[in-house]
Amino acid sequence: MTVREAISQGAAVISKRWDETPWLDSSVILASVLGVSREKLLASYPEPLSDDNHQIFMEKAAQRAAGSPVAYITEMKEFYGLDFHVDARVLTPRADTEILVEAVQRTAEETLSSSCTPKILDLCTGSGCIAISLKHSIPQCDIWASDISAEALDVARMNQNTLLDSSDKITFIRTDLFAGIDEKFNIIVSNPPYLTTAETTTMKESRWPEPALALDGGADGLDFIRIIIKQAHRNLLPGGSIFFEADPAQMKEIRSVMENNYFSDILIIKDLAGRDRVITGKLIYGKN
């Protein structure tokens, strides 16, 4: 069997349940099995695939057909130009979250241009994709990253060790949001759980493998965002900025909560599909 024939066979298996991108999923999985790039895989279409690799590949294609995300099967997800290790301990980074990182990076660069070293706190860091991407892009930043999950922090530290120079260290802390954090920051950023409990329950009943802890944001999905907004003044410097990723339908309520808790200059940023995806604002001077 050739590489191309194997991809076609894998795509047929995957498409029985996931018919959006079966060929792409099959290609990514086989490239991972062979330890090559997708570009190299394309050039290898006519070449034979060994029986052992074919067996491993078909087992992984079956995992995808059963509902496992491709990133969990390959244990890798590209994000912001970096290859992050991911597994069932953390949420898989989404492309939409790159919009959040870009927005924070712009503000951090503005802070740098005013001769101030930006200090950034990434709450609910998960795989560390936000904190590590920012540190990789702007090594001068002093970045802290927190999560309540010790397992998630293990993944984040693994990614730091793989993706950053040994001198570019992030301060990781296991804590529940701001608990035990006494530092003040120029920027607080978070991609917290923002699905509703009902949505999370439906996903888990369908055997969705991502951890519920990283998904469930309460009855309307905004439990964590409300807490962060109401408590942020303790840890934001005067005029400091806060950034969230959230569901487009939640933006009106988030704006209201921010306005009622001394945030101004509120801006909503759209994702590549034109949907409201990121919201940011600045803490009014004298309110911290």
CSV table of C-alpha atoms in Angstrom, one decimal:
chain,number,residue,atom,x,y,z
A,1,MET,CA,0.0,0.0,0.0
A,2,THR,CA,1.3,3.5,-0.9
A,3,VAL,CA,1.2,6.5,1.3
A,4,ARG,CA,-1.5,8.1,-0.8
A,5,GLU,CA,-3.6,4.9,-0.6
A,6,ALA,CA,-3.2,4.8,3.2
A,7,ILE,CA,-4.3,8.4,3.5
A,8,SER,CA,-7.4,7.7,1.4
A,9,GLN,CA,-8.2,4.6,3.6
A,10,GLY,CA,-7.8,6.6,6.8
A,11,ALA,CA,-10.0,9.4,5.4
A,12,ALA,CA,-12.7,6.9,4.6
A,13,VAL,CA,-12.6,5.6,8.2
A,14,ILE,CA,-12.7,9.2,9.7
A,15,SER,CA,-15.4,10.4,7.4
A,16,LYS,CA,-17.9,7.9,8.9
A,17,ARG,CA,-18.2,10.4,11.8
A,18,TRP,CA,-16.2,13.5,11.0
A,19,ASP,CA,-16.9,14.6,7.4
A,20,GLU,CA,-15.5,18.1,7.5
A,21,THR,CA,-11.8,17.5,6.9
A,22,PRO,CA,-11.2,13.7,6.8
A,23,TRP,CA,-8.4,13.9,4.2
A,24,LEU,CA,-6.6,16.6,6.2
A,25,ASP,CA,-7.0,14.8,9.5
A,26,SER,CA,-5.8,11.6,7.9
A,27,SER,CA,-2.7,13.3,6.4
A,28,VAL,CA,-1.8,15.0,9.7
A,29,ILE,CA,-2.1,11.7,11.6
A,30,LEU,CA,0.0,9.8,9.1
A,31,ALA,CA,2.7,12.5,9.0
A,32,SER,CA,2.9,12.2,12.8
A,33,VAL,CA,3.2,8.4,12.6
A,34,LEU,CA,6.0,8.7,10.0
A,35,GLY,CA,7.7,11.7,11.8
A,36,VAL,CA,7.7,13.9,8.7
A,37,SER,CA,6.1,17.2,7.8
A,38,ARG,CA,3.0,17.3,5.7
A,39,GLU,CA,5.0,18.8,2.9
A,40,LYS,CA,7.4,15.8,3.0
A,41,LEU,CA,4.3,13.5,3.2
A,42,LEU,CA,2.9,15.0,0.0
A,43,ALA,CA,6.2,14.2,-1.8
A,44,SER,CA,6.0,10.7,-0.5
A,45,TYR,CA,2.6,9.8,-1.9
A,46,PRO,CA,3.9,7.1,-4.3
A,47,GLU,CA,6.1,5.4,-1.8
A,48,PRO,CA,5.1,2.2,0.0
A,49,LEU,CA,4.0,2.3,3.6
A,50,SER,CA,5.3,-0.5,5.9
A,51,ASP,CA,2.9,-2.9,7.5
A,52,ASP,CA,3.8,-1.8,11.0
A,53,ASN,CA,3.3,1.9,10.2
A,54,HIS,CA,0.1,1.1,8.4
A,55,GLN,CA,-1.3,-0.7,11.5
A,56,ILE,CA,-0.3,2.1,13.8
A,57,PHE,CA,-1.8,4.7,11.4
A,58,MET,CA,-5.2,2.8,11.1
A,59,GLU,CA,-5.4,2.5,14.9
A,60,LYS,CA,-5.0,6.3,15.2
A,61,ALA,CA,-7.5,6.9,12.4
A,62,ALA,CA,-10.0,4.8,14.3
A,63,GLN,CA,-9.3,7.0,17.4
A,64,ARG,CA,-10.1,10.0,15.3
A,65,ALA,CA,-13.3,8.4,14.1
A,66,ALA,CA,-14.2,7.7,17.7
A,67,GLY,CA,-14.0,11.4,18.5
A,68,SER,CA,-10.5,12.1,19.7
A,69,PRO,CA,-9.2,15.4,18.5
A,70,VAL,CA,-6.3,15.2,16.0
A,71,ALA,CA,-4.1,17.1,18.4
A,72,TYR,CA,-4.5,14.5,21.1
A,73,ILE,CA,-3.7,11.7,18.7
A,74,THR,CA,-0.6,13.4,17.4
A,75,GLU,CA,0.1,15.0,20.8
A,76,MET,CA,1.0,18.3,19.0
A,77,LYS,CA,-0.8,21.4,18.0
A,78,GLU,CA,0.7,24.3,16.0
A,79,PHE,CA,-0.1,27.7,17.6
A,80,TYR,CA,1.3,31.1,16.9
A,81,GLY,CA,4.1,29.5,14.8
A,82,LEU,CA,5.1,27.1,17.6
A,83,ASP,CA,4.5,23.3,18.0
A,84,PHE,CA,2.9,22.8,21.4
A,85,HIS,CA,2.6,19.4,23.2
A,86,VAL,CA,-1.0,18.7,24.0
A,87,ASP,CA,-2.8,15.8,25.6
A,88,ALA,CA,-6.0,15.1,27.5
A,89,ARG,CA,-4.7,17.1,30.5
A,90,VAL,CA,-5.3,20.4,28.7
A,91,LEU,CA,-7.5,22.2,26.2
A,92,THR,CA,-6.3,22.0,22.6
A,93,PRO,CA,-5.3,25.5,21.5
A,94,ARG,CA,-7.7,27.1,19.0
A,95,ALA,CA,-6.8,29.4,16.1
A,96,ASP,CA,-9.2,32.0,17.5
A,97,THR,CA,-6.9,32.3,20.6
A,98,GLU,CA,-4.2,33.6,18.3
A,99,ILE,CA,-6.3,36.8,18.0
A,100,LEU,CA,-6.1,37.2,21.8
A,101,VAL,CA,-2.3,36.8,21.7
A,102,GLU,CA,-1.9,39.3,18.9
A,103,ALA,CA,-4.0,41.9,20.8
A,104,VAL,CA,-1.9,41.4,24.0
A,105,GLN,CA,1.3,41.5,22.1
A,106,ARG,CA,0.4,44.9,20.6
A,107,THR,CA,-0.3,46.4,24.0
A,108,ALA,CA,2.9,44.8,25.4
A,109,GLU,CA,4.9,46.4,22.6
A,110,GLU,CA,3.3,49.8,23.3
A,111,THR,CA,4.3,49.4,26.9
A,112,LEU,CA,7.9,48.6,25.9
A,113,SER,CA,8.0,51.6,23.6
A,114,SER,CA,7.4,53.8,26.7
A,115,SER,CA,10.5,52.3,28.3
A,116,CYS,CA,8.5,50.1,30.7
A,117,THR,CA,9.1,46.4,30.9
A,118,PRO,CA,5.6,44.8,30.6
A,119,LYS,CA,4.5,42.5,33.4
A,120,ILE,CA,1.8,40.1,32.2
A,121,LEU,CA,-0.4,37.5,34.1
A,122,ASP,CA,-2.0,34.7,32.1
A,123,LEU,CA,-4.8,33.2,34.1
A,124,CYS,CA,-6.1,29.7,33.3
A,125,THR,CA,-2.9,29.1,31.3
A,126,GLY,CA,-3.6,25.4,30.4
A,127,SER,CA,-1.0,24.3,27.9
A,128,GLY,CA,0.8,27.6,28.3
A,129,CYS,CA,0.1,28.6,24.7
A,130,ILE,CA,-0.7,32.2,25.5
A,131,ALA,CA,2.1,32.9,28.0
A,132,ILE,CA,4.8,31.0,26.0
A,133,SER,CA,3.8,32.6,22.7
A,134,LEU,CA,4.1,36.0,24.3
A,135,LYS,CA,7.4,35.2,25.9
A,136,HIS,CA,8.7,33.8,22.6
A,137,SER,CA,7.6,37.0,20.7
A,138,ILE,CA,8.7,39.5,23.4
A,139,PRO,CA,11.4,37.9,25.6
A,140,GLN,CA,11.7,41.2,27.6
A,141,CYS,CA,8.3,40.7,29.1
A,142,ASP,CA,8.0,39.4,32.7
A,143,ILE,CA,5.3,36.8,32.4
A,144,TRP,CA,3.5,34.8,35.1
A,145,ALA,CA,1.1,32.0,34.3
A,146,SER,CA,-1.4,30.3,36.7
A,147,ASP,CA,-3.8,27.4,36.6
A,148,ILE,CA,-5.7,25.5,39.3
A,149,SER,CA,-4.7,22.2,37.6
A,150,ALA,CA,-1.4,20.7,38.5
A,151,GLU,CA,-1.6,18.5,35.5
A,152,ALA,CA,-2.1,21.4,33.2
A,153,LEU,CA,0.9,23.2,34.7
A,154,ASP,CA,3.0,20.1,34.0
A,155,VAL,CA,2.1,20.4,30.3
A,156,ALA,CA,2.8,24.1,30.3
A,157,ARG,CA,6.2,23.6,31.9
A,158,MET,CA,7.0,20.9,29.4
A,159,ASN,CA,6.2,23.3,26.6
A,160,GLN,CA,8.3,26.0,28.1
A,161,ASN,CA,11.3,23.7,28.3
A,162,THR,CA,10.8,22.7,24.6
A,163,LEU,CA,9.9,26.0,23.0
A,164,LEU,CA,11.8,28.7,24.9
A,165,ASP,CA,15.4,29.4,25.5
A,166,SER,CA,16.6,28.4,28.9
A,167,SER,CA,17.0,32.0,29.9
A,168,ASP,CA,13.4,32.9,28.9
A,169,LYS,CA,11.6,31.6,32.0
A,170,ILE,CA,7.9,32.1,32.9
A,171,THR,CA,6.8,32.1,36.5
A,172,PHE,CA,4.3,29.3,36.8
A,173,ILE,CA,2.0,29.2,39.9
A,174,ARG,CA,-0.7,26.7,40.9
A,175,THR,CA,-3.6,28.7,42.3
A,176,ASP,CA,-7.3,29.5,41.9
A,177,LEU,CA,-7.4,32.6,39.8
A,178,PHE,CA,-5.8,35.5,41.9
A,179,ALA,CA,-5.5,33.5,45.2
A,180,GLY,CA,-1.9,34.0,46.6
A,181,ILE,CA,-0.8,36.3,43.8
A,182,ASP,CA,0.3,39.6,45.3
A,183,GLU,CA,2.2,41.1,42.3
A,184,LYS,CA,0.9,44.0,40.2
A,185,PHE,CA,0.7,43.6,36.4
A,186,ASN,CA,0.5,45.8,33.3
A,187,ILE,CA,-1.6,43.2,31.6
A,188,ILE,CA,-3.9,40.4,32.7
A,189,VAL,CA,-5.0,38.0,30.0
A,190,SER,CA,-7.3,35.0,30.2
A,191,ASN,CA,-8.9,32.4,28.0
A,192,PRO,CA,-11.0,30.9,30.9
A,193,PRO,CA,-13.6,28.3,30.7
A,194,TYR,CA,-16.6,30.0,29.0
A,195,LEU,CA,-18.9,27.2,27.8
A,196,THR,CA,-22.2,26.9,29.8
A,197,THR,CA,-22.6,23.9,32.1
A,198,ALA,CA,-25.3,22.6,29.8
A,199,GLU,CA,-22.9,22.8,26.8
A,200,THR,CA,-20.2,21.1,28.7
A,201,THR,CA,-22.5,18.3,29.9
A,202,THR,CA,-23.6,17.7,26.3
A,203,MET,CA,-20.0,17.5,25.1
A,204,LYS,CA,-19.0,15.1,27.9
A,205,GLU,CA,-22.0,12.9,27.3
A,206,SER,CA,-20.8,12.6,23.7
A,207,ARG,CA,-17.4,11.5,25.1
A,208,TRP,CA,-15.6,14.7,24.2
A,209,PRO,CA,-12.1,14.2,25.7
A,210,GLU,CA,-11.1,17.7,26.7
A,211,PRO,CA,-11.1,18.3,30.5
A,212,ALA,CA,-14.4,19.6,31.8
A,213,LEU,CA,-12.4,21.9,34.2
A,214,ALA,CA,-11.2,23.8,31.1
A,215,LEU,CA,-14.6,24.1,29.5
A,216,ASP,CA,-17.3,24.7,32.1
A,217,GLY,CA,-17.9,28.4,32.9
A,218,GLY,CA,-21.1,28.0,34.8
A,219,ALA,CA,-24.8,28.5,34.0
A,220,ASP,CA,-24.2,31.2,31.4
A,221,GLY,CA,-20.5,30.5,30.9
A,222,LEU,CA,-19.3,33.7,32.6
A,223,ASP,CA,-18.6,32.6,36.2
A,224,PHE,CA,-14.8,32.9,35.8
A,225,ILE,CA,-14.9,36.1,33.7
A,226,ARG,CA,-17.1,37.9,36.3
A,227,ILE,CA,-14.8,36.9,39.1
A,228,ILE,CA,-11.7,38.0,37.2
A,229,ILE,CA,-13.1,41.4,36.3
A,230,LYS,CA,-14.4,42.1,39.8
A,231,GLN,CA,-11.0,41.1,41.4
A,232,ALA,CA,-8.6,42.4,38.8
A,233,HIS,CA,-8.1,45.8,40.5
A,234,ARG,CA,-6.1,44.1,43.2
A,235,ASN,CA,-3.4,43.0,40.7
A,236,LEU,CA,-3.6,45.5,37.8
A,237,LEU,CA,-1.3,48.6,37.8
A,238,PRO,CA,-3.0,52.0,37.3
A,239,GLY,CA,-4.2,52.1,33.7
A,240,GLY,CA,-3.5,48.4,33.2
A,241,SER,CA,-5.3,46.4,30.5
A,242,ILE,CA,-7.3,43.2,30.8
A,243,PHE,CA,-8.0,40.8,27.9
A,244,PHE,CA,-10.5,37.9,27.5
A,245,GLU,CA,-11.4,35.5,24.8
A,246,ALA,CA,-15.1,34.6,25.0
A,247,ASP,CA,-18.1,33.6,22.9
A,248,PRO,CA,-19.5,36.3,20.6
A,249,ALA,CA,-22.9,36.1,22.3
A,250,GLN,CA,-21.3,36.9,25.7
A,251,MET,CA,-19.7,40.2,24.7
A,252,LYS,CA,-22.6,42.5,25.6
A,253,GLU,CA,-22.7,41.1,29.2
A,254,ILE,CA,-18.9,41.1,29.6
A,255,ARG,CA,-18.8,44.8,28.5
A,256,SER,CA,-21.5,45.6,31.1
A,257,VAL,CA,-19.6,43.9,33.9
A,258,MET,CA,-16.4,45.7,32.9
A,259,GLU,CA,-18.1,49.1,32.8
A,260,ASN,CA,-19.6,48.4,36.3
A,261,ASN,CA,-16.2,47.5,37.7
A,262,TYR,CA,-14.2,50.6,36.6
A,263,PHE,CA,-12.9,49.6,33.2
A,264,SER,CA,-12.9,52.1,30.3
A,265,ASP,CA,-11.6,52.2,26.7
A,266,ILE,CA,-13.4,48.9,26.1
A,267,LEU,CA,-12.7,47.4,22.7
A,268,ILE,CA,-14.1,44.2,21.0
A,269,ILE,CA,-11.9,42.5,18.5
A,270,LYS,CA,-13.2,40.2,15.8
A,271,ASP,CA,-11.7,36.8,14.8
A,272,LEU,CA,-10.9,35.8,11.2
A,273,ALA,CA,-14.5,34.8,10.6
A,274,GLY,CA,-15.7,38.2,11.6
A,275,ARG,CA,-17.1,37.2,15.0
A,276,ASP,CA,-16.6,39.1,18.2
A,277,ARG,CA,-13.9,37.1,19.9
A,278,VAL,CA,-11.7,39.2,22.2
A,279,ILE,CA,-12.7,42.0,24.6
A,280,THR,CA,-10.3,44.3,26.3
A,281,GLY,CA,-10.4,47.4,28.6
A,282,LYS,CA,-8.3,49.5,30.9
A,283,LEU,CA,-8.6,49.9,34.6
A,284,ILE,CA,-9.5,53.5,35.4
A,285,TYR,CA,-6.8,55.3,37.4
A,286,GLY,CA,-7.4,55.4,41.1
A,287,LYS,CA,-9.6,52.3,41.2
A,288,ASN,CA,-6.9,49.9,42.4
